[in-house]
Short mmCIF file of C-alpha atoms in Angstrom, two decimals:
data_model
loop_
_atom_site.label_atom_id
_atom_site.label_comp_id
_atom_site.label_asym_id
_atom_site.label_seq_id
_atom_site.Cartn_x
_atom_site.Cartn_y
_atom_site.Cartn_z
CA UNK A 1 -163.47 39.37 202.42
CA UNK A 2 -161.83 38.16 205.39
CA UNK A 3 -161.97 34.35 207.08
CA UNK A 4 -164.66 36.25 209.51
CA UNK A 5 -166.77 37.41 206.62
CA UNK A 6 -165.84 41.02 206.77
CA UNK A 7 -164.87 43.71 204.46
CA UNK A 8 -161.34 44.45 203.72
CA UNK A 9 -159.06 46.01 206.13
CA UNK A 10 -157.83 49.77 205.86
CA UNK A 11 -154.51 48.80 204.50
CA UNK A 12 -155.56 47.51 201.00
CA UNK A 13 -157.68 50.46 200.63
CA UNK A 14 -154.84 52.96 201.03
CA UNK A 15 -152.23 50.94 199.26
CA UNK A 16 -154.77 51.00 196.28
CA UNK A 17 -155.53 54.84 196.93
CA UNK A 18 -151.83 55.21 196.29
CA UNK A 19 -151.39 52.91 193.65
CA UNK A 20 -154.25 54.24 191.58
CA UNK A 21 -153.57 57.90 192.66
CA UNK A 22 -153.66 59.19 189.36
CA UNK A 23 -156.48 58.13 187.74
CA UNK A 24 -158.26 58.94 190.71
CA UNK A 25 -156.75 62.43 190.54
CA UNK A 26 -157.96 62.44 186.35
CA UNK A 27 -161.41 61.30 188.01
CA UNK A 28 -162.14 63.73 190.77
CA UNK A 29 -162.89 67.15 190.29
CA UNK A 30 -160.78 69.86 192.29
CA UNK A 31 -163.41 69.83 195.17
CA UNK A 32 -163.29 66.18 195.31
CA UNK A 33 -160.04 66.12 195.27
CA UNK A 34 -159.32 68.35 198.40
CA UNK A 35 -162.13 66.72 200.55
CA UNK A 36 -160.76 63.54 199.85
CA UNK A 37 -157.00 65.05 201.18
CA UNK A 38 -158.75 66.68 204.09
CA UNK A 39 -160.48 63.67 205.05
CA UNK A 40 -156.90 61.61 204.50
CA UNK A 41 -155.35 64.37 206.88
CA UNK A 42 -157.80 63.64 209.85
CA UNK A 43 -157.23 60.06 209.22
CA UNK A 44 -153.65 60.49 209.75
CA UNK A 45 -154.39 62.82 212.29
CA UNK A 46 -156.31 60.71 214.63
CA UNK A 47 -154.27 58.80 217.47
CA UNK A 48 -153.10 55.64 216.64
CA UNK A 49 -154.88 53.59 219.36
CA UNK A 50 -158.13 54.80 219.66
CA UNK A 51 -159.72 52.31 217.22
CA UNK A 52 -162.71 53.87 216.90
CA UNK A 53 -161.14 57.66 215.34
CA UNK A 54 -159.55 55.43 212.82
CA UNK A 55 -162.22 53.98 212.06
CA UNK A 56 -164.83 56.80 211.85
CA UNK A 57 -161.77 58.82 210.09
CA UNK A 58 -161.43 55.61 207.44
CA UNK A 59 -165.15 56.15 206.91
CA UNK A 60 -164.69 60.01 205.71
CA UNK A 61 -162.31 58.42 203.70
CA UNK A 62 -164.40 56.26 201.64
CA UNK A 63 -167.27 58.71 201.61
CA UNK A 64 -164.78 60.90 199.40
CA UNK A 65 -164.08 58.18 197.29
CA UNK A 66 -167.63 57.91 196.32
CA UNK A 67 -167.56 59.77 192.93
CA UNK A 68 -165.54 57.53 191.35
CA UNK A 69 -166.82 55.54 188.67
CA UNK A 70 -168.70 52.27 189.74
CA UNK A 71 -165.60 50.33 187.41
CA UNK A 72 -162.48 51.92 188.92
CA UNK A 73 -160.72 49.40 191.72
CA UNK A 74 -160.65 51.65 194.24
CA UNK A 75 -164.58 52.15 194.28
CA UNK A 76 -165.07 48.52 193.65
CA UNK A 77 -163.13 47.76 196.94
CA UNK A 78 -164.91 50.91 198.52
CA UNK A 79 -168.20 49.14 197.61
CA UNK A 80 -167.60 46.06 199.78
CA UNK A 81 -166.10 47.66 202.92
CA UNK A 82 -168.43 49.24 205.53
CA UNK A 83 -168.08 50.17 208.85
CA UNK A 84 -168.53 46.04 209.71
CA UNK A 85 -165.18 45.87 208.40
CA UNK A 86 -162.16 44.55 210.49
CA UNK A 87 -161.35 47.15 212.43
CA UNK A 88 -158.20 49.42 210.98
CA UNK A 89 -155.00 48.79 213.18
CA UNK A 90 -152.42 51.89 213.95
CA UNK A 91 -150.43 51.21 210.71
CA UNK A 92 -153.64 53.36 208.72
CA UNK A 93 -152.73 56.36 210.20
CA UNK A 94 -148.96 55.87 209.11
CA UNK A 95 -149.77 55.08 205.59
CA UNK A 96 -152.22 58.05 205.82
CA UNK A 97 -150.00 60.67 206.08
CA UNK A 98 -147.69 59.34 203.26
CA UNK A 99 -150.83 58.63 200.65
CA UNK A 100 -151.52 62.77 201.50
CA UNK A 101 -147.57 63.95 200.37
CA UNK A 102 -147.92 61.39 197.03
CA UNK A 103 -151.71 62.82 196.53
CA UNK A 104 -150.90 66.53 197.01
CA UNK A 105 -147.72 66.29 194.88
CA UNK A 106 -148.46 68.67 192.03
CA UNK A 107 -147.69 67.32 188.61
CA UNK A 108 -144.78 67.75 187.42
CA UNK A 109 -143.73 70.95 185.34
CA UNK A 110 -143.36 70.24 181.39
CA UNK A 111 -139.81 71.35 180.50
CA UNK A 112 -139.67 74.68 179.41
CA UNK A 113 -136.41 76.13 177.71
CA UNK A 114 -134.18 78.24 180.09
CA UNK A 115 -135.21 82.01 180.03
CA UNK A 116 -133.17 83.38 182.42
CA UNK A 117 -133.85 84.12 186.76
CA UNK A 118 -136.90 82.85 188.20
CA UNK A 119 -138.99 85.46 189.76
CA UNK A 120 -138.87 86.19 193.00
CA UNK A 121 -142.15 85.10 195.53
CA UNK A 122 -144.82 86.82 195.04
CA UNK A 123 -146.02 88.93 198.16
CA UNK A 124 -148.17 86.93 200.56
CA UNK A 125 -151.43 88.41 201.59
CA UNK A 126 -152.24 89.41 205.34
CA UNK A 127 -153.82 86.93 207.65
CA UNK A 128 -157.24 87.56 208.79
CA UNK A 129 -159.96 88.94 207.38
CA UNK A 130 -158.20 90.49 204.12
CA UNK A 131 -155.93 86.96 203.98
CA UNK A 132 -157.60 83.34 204.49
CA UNK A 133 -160.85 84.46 204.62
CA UNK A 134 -160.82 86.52 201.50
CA UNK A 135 -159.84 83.34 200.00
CA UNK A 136 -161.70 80.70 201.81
CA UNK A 137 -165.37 81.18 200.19
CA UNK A 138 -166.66 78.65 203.53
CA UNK A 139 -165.22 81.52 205.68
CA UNK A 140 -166.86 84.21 203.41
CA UNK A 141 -170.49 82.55 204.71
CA UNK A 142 -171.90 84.16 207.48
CA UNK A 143 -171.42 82.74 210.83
CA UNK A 144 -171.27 82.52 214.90
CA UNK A 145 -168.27 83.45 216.84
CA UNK A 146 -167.59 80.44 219.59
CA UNK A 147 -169.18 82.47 222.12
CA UNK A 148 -172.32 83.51 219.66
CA UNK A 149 -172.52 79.64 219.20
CA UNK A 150 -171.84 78.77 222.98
CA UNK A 151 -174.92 81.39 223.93
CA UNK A 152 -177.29 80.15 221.12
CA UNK A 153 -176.79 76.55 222.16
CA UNK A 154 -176.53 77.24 226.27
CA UNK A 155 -173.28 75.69 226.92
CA UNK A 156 -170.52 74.28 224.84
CA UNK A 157 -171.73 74.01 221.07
CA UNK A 158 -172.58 70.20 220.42
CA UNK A 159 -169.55 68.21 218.44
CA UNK A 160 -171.88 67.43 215.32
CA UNK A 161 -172.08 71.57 214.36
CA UNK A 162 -169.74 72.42 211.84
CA UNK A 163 -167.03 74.68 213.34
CA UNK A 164 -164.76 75.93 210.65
CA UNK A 165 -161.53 77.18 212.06
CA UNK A 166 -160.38 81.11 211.66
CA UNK A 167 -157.49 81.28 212.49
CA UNK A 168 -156.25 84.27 214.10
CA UNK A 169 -159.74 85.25 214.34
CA UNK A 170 -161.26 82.35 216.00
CA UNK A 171 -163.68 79.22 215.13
CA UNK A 172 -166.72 80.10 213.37
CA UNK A 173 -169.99 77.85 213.15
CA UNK A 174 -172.02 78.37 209.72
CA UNK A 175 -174.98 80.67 210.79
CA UNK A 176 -177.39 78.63 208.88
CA UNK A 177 -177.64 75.71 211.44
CA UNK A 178 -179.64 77.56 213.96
CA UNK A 179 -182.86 79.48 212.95
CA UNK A 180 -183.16 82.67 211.85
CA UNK A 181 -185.12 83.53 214.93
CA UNK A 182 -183.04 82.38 217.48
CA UNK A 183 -183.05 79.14 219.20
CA UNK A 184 -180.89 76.24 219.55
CA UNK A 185 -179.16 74.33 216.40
CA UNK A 186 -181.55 73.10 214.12
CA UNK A 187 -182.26 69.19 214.93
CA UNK A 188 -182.06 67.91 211.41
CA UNK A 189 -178.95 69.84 210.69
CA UNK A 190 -177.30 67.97 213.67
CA UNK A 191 -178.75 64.50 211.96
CA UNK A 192 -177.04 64.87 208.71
CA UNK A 193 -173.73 66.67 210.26
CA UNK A 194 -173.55 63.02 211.97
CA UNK A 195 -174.18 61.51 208.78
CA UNK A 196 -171.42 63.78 206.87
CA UNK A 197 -169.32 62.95 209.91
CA UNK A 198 -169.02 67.00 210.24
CA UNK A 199 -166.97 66.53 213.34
CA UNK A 200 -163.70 65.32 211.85
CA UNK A 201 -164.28 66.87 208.20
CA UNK A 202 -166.58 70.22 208.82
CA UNK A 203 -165.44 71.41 205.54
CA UNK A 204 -166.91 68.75 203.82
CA UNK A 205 -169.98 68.49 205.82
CA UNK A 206 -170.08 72.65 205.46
CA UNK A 207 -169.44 72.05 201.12
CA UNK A 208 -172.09 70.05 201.40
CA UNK A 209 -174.66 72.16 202.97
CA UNK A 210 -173.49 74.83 201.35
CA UNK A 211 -173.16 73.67 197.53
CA UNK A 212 -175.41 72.35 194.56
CA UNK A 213 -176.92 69.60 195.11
CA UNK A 214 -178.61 67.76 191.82
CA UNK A 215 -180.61 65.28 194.50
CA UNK A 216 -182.73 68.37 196.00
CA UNK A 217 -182.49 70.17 193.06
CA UNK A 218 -180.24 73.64 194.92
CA UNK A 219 -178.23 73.92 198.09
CA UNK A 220 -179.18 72.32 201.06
CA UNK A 221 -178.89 74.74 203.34
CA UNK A 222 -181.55 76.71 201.35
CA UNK A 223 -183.88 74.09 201.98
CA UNK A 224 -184.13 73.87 205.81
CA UNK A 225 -187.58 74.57 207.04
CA UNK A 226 -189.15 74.49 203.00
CA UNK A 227 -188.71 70.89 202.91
CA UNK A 228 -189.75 67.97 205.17
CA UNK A 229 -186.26 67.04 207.26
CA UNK A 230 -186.23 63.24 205.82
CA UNK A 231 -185.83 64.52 202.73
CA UNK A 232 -182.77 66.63 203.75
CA UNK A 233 -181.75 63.01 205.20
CA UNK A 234 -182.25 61.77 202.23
CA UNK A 235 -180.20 63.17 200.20
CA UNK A 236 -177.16 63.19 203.03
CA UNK A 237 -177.63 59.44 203.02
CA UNK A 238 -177.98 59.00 199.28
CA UNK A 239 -174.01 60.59 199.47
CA UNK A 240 -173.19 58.63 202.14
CA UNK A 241 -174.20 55.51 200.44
CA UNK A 242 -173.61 56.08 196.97
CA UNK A 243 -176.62 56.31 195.49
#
């Protein structure tokens, strides 16, 4: 804690990030892993001196450092910082984007004995719909075009919806956050996109709608209008708070 009582600062947490990079890469599973990059990437993405992006950014970070194990240092120091924390100065985002070049290092090759030429790159696929989104299974989910989303909302889509970009094909918004009837987004969805802090890490918020989820017992998203919306808020908040 700090003199005022606080949690710890942003700068401890990332230096310990870095230094424990490893066994945090031995404890998070491949989807872990990558939201916990992403949500490093909008950290270091956010400007500088608007103390509140840092600062809502630093939160996505800790939210992906929930799965650790209740023992490991990082999670320990993730326990006792919360958004009453002092607040993170510009020198986060600098430290950000080198903690995402020492994270997203791949290990390093075993050596192998020397069997002649490499091979040459392998042929990269076409962008669009036969490239990223072949690949992307979030982009494979059916969705609104910006201007499907702009109509079904009446004006410019809200910040909370997730909105995935396409590129060269455009932003898409996850079709399941407005109901299947028509009508604007769905409120609850909005709630817990606020929660998952879907506007600076929408593929998070959309992995979490759209994957298992052992607290409701399936995927979220599957849920919406079948269950009661606090218990959709329930389990967003049981994520965001560890429980």
């Amino acid at each position: 804690m700090n003199e005022e009582g606080r949690g710890p600062s942003a700068e401890p947490l990332l230096a310990l990030i870095g230094e424990h990079r490893e066994s945090i890469r031995a404890e998070l599973d491949d989807e872990q892993h990558a939201l916990l990059l992403a949500r490093l990437t909008a950290l270091a993405e956010a400007p500088p001196d608007d103390t509140m992006a840092v600062r809502r950014a630093l939160q996505g970070v800790r939210l992906a450092l929930r799965p650790l194990p209740f023992g490991h240092p990082v999670r320990v120091l993730v326990d006792g910082s919360r958004l009453v924390a002092a607040p993170p100065g510009p020198a986060a985002v600098t430290e950000a984007m080198a903690l995402i070049g020492l994270l997203a290092a791949p290990d390093p090759a075993p050596a192998t004995p020397d069997r002649g030429p490499a091979p040459g790159p392998a042929a990269t696929p076409a962008p669009g719909i036969g490239g990223d989104r072949g690949t992307d299974p979030l982009l494979r989910e059916p969705a609104f075009s910006a201007a499907e989303a702009t109509a079904r909302c009446g004006g410019a889509p809200p910040p909370e919806l997730i909105r995935l970009p396409d590129p060269p094909n455009g932003d898409r918004y996850p079709r399941f956050q407005f109901p299947t009837g028509g009508g604007t987004p769905h409120e609850v969805v909005l709630e817990v996109n606020r929660l998952l802090l879907a506007d600076i890490d929408p593929r998070g918020a959309a992995s979490w709608w759209l994957g298992g989820n052992t607290w409701l017992g399936g995927t979220p998203a599957s849920f919406l209008g079948r269950l009661p919306d606090h218990e959709l808020v329930g389990a967003a908040t049981a994520l965001v708070e560890g429980e």
